[in-house]
Tab-separated table of N, CA and C in Angstrom:
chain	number	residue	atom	x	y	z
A	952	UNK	N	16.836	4.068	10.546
A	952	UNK	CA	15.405	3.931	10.770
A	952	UNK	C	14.796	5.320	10.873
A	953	UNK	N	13.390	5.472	10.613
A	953	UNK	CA	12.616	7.056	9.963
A	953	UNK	C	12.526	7.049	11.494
A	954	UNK	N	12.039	8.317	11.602
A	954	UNK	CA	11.569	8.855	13.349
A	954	UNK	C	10.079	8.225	13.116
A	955	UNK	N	9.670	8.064	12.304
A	955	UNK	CA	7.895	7.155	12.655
A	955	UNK	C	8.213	5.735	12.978
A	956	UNK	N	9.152	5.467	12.670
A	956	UNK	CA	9.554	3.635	13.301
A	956	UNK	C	9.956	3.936	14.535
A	957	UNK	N	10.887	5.187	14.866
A	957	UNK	CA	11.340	4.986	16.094
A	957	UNK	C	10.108	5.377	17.314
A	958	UNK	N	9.620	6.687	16.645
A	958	UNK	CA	8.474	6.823	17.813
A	958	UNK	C	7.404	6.444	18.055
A	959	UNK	N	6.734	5.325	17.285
A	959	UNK	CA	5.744	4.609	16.991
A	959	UNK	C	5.048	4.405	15.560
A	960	UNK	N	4.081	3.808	15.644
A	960	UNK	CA	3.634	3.458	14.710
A	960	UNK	C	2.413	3.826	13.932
A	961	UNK	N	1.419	4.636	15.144
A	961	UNK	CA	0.180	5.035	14.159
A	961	UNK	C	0.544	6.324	13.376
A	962	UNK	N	1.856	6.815	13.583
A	962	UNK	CA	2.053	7.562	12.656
A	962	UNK	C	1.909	7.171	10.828
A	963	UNK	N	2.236	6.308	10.853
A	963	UNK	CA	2.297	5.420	9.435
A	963	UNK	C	0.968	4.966	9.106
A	964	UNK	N	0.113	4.697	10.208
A	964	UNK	CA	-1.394	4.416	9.237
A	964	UNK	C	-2.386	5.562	9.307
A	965	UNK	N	-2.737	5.715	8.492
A	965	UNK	CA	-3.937	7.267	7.757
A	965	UNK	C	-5.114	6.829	8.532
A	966	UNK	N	-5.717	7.815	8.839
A	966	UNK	CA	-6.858	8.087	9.754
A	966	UNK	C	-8.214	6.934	8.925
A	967	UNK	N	-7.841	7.310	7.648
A	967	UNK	CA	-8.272	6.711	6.747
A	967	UNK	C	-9.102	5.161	6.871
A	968	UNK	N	-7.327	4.708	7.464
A	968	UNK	CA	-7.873	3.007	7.885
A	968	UNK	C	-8.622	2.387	8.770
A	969	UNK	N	-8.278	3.295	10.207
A	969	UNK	CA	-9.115	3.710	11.305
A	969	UNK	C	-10.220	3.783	10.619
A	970	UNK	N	-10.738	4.602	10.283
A	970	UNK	CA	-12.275	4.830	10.123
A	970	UNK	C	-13.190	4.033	8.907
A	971	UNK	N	-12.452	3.410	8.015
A	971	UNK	CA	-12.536	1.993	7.614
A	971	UNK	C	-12.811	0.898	8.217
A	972	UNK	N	-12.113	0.404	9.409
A	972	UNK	CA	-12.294	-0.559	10.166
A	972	UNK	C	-13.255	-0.063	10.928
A	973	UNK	N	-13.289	0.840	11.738
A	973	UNK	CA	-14.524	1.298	12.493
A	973	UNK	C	-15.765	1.558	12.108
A	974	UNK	N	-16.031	1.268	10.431
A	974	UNK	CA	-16.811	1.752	9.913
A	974	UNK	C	-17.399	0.164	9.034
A	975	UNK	N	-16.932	-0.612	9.619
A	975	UNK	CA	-16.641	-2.092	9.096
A	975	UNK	C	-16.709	-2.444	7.804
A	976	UNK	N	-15.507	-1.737	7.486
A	976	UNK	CA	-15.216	-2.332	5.989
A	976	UNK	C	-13.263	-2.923	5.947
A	977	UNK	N	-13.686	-3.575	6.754
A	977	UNK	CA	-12.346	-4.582	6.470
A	977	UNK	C	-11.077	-4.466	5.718
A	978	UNK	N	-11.846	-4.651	4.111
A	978	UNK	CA	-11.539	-5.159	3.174
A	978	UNK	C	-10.737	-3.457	3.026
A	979	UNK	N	-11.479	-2.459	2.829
A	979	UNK	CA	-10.746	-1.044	2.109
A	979	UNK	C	-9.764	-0.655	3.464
A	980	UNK	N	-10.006	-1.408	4.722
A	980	UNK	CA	-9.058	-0.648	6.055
A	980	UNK	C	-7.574	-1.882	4.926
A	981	UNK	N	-8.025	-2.827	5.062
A	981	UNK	CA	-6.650	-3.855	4.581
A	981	UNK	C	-6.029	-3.051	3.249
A	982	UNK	N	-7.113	-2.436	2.081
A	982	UNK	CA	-6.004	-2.040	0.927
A	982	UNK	C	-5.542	-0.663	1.348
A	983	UNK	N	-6.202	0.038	2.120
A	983	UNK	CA	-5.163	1.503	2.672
A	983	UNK	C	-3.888	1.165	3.214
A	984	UNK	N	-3.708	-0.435	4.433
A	984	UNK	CA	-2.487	-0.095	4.661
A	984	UNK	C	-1.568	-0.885	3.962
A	985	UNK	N	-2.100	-1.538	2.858
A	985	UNK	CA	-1.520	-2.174	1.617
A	985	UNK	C	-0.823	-1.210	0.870
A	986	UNK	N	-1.746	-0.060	0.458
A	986	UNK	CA	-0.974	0.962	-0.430
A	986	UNK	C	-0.226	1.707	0.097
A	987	UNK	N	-0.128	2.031	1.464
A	987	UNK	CA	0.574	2.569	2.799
A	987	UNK	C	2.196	2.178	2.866
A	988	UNK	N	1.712	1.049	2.231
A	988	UNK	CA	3.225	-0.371	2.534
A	988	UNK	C	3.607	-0.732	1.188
A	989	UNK	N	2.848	-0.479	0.412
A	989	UNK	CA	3.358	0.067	-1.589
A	989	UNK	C	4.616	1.066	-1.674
A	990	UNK	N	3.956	2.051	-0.936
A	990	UNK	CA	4.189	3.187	-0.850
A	990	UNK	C	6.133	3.231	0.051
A	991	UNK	N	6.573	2.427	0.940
A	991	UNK	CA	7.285	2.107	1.381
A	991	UNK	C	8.700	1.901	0.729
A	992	UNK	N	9.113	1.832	0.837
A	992	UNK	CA	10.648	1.338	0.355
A	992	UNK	C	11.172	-0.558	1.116
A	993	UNK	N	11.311	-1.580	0.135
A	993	UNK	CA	10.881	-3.206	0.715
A	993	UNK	C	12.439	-3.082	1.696
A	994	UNK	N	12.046	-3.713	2.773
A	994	UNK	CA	13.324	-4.137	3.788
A	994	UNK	C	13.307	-3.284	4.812
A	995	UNK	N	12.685	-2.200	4.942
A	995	UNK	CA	12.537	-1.323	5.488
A	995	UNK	C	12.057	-1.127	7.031
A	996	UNK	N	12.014	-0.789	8.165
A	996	UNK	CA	11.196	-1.173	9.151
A	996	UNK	C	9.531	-0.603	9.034
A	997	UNK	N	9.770	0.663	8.046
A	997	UNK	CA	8.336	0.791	7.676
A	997	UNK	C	7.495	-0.111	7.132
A	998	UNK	N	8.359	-0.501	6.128
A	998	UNK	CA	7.575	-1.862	4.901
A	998	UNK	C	7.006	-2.991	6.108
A	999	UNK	N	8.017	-3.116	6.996
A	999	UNK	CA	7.334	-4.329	7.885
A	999	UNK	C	6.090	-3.826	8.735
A	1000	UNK	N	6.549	-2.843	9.395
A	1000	UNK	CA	5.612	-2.512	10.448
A	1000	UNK	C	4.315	-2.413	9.969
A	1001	UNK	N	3.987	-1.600	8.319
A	1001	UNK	CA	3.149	-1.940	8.010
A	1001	UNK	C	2.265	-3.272	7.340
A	1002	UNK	N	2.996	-4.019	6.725
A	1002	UNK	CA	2.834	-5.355	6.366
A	1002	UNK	C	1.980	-6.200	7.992
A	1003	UNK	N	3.543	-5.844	8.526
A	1003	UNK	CA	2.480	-6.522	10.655
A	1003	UNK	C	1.449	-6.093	10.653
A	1004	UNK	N	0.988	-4.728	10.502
A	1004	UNK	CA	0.048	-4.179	10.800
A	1004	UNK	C	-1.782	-4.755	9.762
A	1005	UNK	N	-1.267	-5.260	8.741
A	1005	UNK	CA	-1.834	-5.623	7.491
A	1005	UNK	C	-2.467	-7.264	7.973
A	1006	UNK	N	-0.898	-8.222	8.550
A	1006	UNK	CA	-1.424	-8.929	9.062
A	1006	UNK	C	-2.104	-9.374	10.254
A	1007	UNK	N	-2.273	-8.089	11.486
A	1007	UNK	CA	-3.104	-8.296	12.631
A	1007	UNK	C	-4.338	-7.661	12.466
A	1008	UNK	N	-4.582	-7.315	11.315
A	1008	UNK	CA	-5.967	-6.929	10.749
A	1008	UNK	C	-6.992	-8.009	10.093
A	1009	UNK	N	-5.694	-8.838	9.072
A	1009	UNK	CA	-6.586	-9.895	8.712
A	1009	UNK	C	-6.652	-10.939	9.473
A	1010	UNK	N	-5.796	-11.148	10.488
A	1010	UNK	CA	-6.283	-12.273	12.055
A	1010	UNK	C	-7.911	-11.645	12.449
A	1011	UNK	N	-8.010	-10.188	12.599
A	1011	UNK	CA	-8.198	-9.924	13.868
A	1011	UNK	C	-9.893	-10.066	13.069
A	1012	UNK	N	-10.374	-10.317	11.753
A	1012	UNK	CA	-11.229	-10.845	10.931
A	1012	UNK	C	-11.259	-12.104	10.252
A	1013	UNK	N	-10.721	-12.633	11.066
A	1013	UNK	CA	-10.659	-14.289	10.925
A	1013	UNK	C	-10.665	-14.565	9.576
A	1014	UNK	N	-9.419	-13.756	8.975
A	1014	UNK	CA	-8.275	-14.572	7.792
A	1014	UNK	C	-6.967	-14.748	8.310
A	1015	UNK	N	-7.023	-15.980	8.939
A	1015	UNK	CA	-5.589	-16.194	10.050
A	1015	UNK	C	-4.506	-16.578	8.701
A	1016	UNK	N	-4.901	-17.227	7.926
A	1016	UNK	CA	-3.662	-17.433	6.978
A	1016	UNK	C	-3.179	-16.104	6.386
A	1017	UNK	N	-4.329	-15.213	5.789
A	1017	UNK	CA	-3.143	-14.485	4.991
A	1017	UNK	C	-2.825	-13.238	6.199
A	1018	UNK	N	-2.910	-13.507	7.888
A	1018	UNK	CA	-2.735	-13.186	8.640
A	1018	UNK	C	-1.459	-13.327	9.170
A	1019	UNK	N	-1.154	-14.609	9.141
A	1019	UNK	CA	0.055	-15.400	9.708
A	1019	UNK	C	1.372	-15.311	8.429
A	1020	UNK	N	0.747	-15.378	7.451
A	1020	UNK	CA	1.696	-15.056	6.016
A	1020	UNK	C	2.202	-13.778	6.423
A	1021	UNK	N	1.668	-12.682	6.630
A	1021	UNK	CA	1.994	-11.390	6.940
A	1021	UNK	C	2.593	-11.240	8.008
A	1022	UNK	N	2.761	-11.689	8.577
A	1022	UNK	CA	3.471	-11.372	10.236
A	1022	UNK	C	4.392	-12.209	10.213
A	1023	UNK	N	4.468	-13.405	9.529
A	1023	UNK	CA	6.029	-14.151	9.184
A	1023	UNK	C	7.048	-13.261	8.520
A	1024	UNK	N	6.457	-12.809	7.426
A	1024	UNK	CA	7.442	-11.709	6.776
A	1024	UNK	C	7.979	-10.464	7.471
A	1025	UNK	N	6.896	-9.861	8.093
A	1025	UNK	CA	7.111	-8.447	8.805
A	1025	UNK	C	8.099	-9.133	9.941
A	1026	UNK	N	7.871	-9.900	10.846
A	1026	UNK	CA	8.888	-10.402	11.988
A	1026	UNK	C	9.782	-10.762	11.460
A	1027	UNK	N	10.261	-11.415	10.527
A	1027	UNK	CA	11.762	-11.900	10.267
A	1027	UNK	C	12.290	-10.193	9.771
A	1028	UNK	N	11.879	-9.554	9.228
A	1028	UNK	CA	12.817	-8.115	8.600
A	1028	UNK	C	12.596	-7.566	10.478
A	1029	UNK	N	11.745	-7.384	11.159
A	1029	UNK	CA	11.534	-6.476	11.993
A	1029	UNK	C	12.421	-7.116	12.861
A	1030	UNK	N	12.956	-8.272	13.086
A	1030	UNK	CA	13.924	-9.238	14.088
A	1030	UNK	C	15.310	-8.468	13.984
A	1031	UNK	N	15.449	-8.548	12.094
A	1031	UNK	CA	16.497	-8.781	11.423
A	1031	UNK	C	17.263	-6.960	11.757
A	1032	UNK	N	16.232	-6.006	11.620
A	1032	UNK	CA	16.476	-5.048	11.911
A	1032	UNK	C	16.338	-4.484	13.841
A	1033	UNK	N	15.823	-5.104	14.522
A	1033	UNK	CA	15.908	-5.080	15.983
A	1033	UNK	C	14.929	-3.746	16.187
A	1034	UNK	N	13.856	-4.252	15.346
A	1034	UNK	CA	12.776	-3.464	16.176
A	1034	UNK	C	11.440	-3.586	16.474
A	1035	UNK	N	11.088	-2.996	17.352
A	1035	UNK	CA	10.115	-3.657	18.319
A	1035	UNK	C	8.790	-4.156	17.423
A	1036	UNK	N	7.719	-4.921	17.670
A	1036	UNK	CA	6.654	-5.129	16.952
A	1036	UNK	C	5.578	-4.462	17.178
A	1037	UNK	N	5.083	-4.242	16.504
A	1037	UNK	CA	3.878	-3.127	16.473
A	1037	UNK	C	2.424	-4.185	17.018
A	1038	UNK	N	1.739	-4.256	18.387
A	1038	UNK	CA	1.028	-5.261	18.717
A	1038	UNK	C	-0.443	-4.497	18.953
A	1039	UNK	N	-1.206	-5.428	19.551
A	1039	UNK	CA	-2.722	-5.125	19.579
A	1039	UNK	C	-2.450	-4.025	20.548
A	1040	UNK	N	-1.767	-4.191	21.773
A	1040	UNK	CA	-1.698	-3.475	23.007
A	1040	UNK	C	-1.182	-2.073	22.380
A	1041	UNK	N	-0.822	-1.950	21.336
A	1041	UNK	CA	0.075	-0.731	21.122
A	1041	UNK	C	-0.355	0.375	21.254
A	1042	UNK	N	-0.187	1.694	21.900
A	1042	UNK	CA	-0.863	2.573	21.641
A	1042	UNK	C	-1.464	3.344	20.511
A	1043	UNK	N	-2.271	3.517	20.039
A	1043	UNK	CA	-3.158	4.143	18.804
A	1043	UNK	C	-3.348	2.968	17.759
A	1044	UNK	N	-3.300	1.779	18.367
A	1044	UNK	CA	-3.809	0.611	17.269
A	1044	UNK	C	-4.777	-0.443	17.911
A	1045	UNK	N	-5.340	0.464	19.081
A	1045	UNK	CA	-5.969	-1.013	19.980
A	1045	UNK	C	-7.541	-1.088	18.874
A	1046	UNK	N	-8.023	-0.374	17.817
A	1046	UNK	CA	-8.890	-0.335	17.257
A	1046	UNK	C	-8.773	-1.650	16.224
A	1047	UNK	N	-7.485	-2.403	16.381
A	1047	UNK	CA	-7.229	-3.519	15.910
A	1047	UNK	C	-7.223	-4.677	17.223
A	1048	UNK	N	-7.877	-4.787	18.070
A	1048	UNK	CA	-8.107	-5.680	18.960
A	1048	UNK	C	-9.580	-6.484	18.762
A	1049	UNK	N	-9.172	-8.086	18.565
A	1049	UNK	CA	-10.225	-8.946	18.220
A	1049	UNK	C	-11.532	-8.937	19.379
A	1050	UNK	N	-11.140	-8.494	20.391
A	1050	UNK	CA	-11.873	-8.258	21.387
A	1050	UNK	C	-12.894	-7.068	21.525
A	1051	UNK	N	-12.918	-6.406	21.007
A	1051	UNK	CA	-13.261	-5.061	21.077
A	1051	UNK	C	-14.926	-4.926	20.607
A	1052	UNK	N	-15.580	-3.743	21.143
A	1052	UNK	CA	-16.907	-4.186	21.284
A	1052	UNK	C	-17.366	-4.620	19.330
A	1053	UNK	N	-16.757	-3.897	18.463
A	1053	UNK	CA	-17.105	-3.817	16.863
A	1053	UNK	C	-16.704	-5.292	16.378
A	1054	UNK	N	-15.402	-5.855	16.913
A	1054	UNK	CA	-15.021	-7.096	16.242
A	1054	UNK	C	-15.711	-8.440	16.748
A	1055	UNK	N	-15.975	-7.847	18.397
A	1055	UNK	CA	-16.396	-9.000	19.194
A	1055	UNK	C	-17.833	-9.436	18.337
A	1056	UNK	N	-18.828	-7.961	18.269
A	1056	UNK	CA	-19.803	-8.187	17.544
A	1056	UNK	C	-20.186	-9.030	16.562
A	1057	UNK	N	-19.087	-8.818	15.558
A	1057	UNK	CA	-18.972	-9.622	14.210
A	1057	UNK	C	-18.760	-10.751	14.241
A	1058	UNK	N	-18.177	-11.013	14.970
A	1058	UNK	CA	-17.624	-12.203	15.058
A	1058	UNK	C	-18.188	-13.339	15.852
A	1059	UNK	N	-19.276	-12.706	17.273
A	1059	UNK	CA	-20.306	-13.558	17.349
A	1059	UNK	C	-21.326	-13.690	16.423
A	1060	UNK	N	-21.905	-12.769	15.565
A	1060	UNK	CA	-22.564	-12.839	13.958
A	1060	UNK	C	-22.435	-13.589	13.433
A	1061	UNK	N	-21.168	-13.674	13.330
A	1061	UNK	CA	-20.780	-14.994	11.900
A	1061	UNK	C	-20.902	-16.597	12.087
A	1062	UNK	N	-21.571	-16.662	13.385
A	1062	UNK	CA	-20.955	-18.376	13.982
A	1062	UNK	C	-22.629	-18.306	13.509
């Protein structure tokens, strides 16, 4: 396993995506850490962590399916390899929390 799996995880996503999502564009934060996870080698704990990461983005914008598709895959390799999951609480990814003043916003918007 790379030293960015072992010592966390926002090492692996580009400032890029961050300021995508914060900048509410969803859609280009989801293909940065798509090409992020292109970019990967498949089986990998990177390939997953970012894939997880891919799918608590599209939950956290209420696309729970291709949310839940993504985090089935990333958890069975990330199980399979025994390492930890990359979650909302995580440090340097809470900008992916459905709660948060930008998502909460949107998301009372949309009803």
């Amino acid at each position: 396993m790379s030293a960015a799996a072992r010592a966390g995880f926002a090492d692996l996503v580009s400032p890029d995506v961050l300021a995508a999502y914060r900048d509410g564009n969803e859609r280009l934060a989801a293909t940065l850490l798509h090409r992020a996870r292109q970019r990967q080698r498949p089986g990998t704990a990177e390939w997953a962590i970012l894939e997880r990461l891919e799918g608590l983005l599209w939950i956290a914008v209420q696309r729970e399916v291709e949310g839940t598709f993504a985090l089935d895959r990333a958890d069975r390799l990330l199980d399979a390899l025994a390492v930890r999951y990359p979650a909302l609480g995580y440090p340097g990814l809470e900008w992916l929390d459905p709660d948060d003043d930008r998502t909460g916003g949107a998301a009372e918007g949309a009803g």
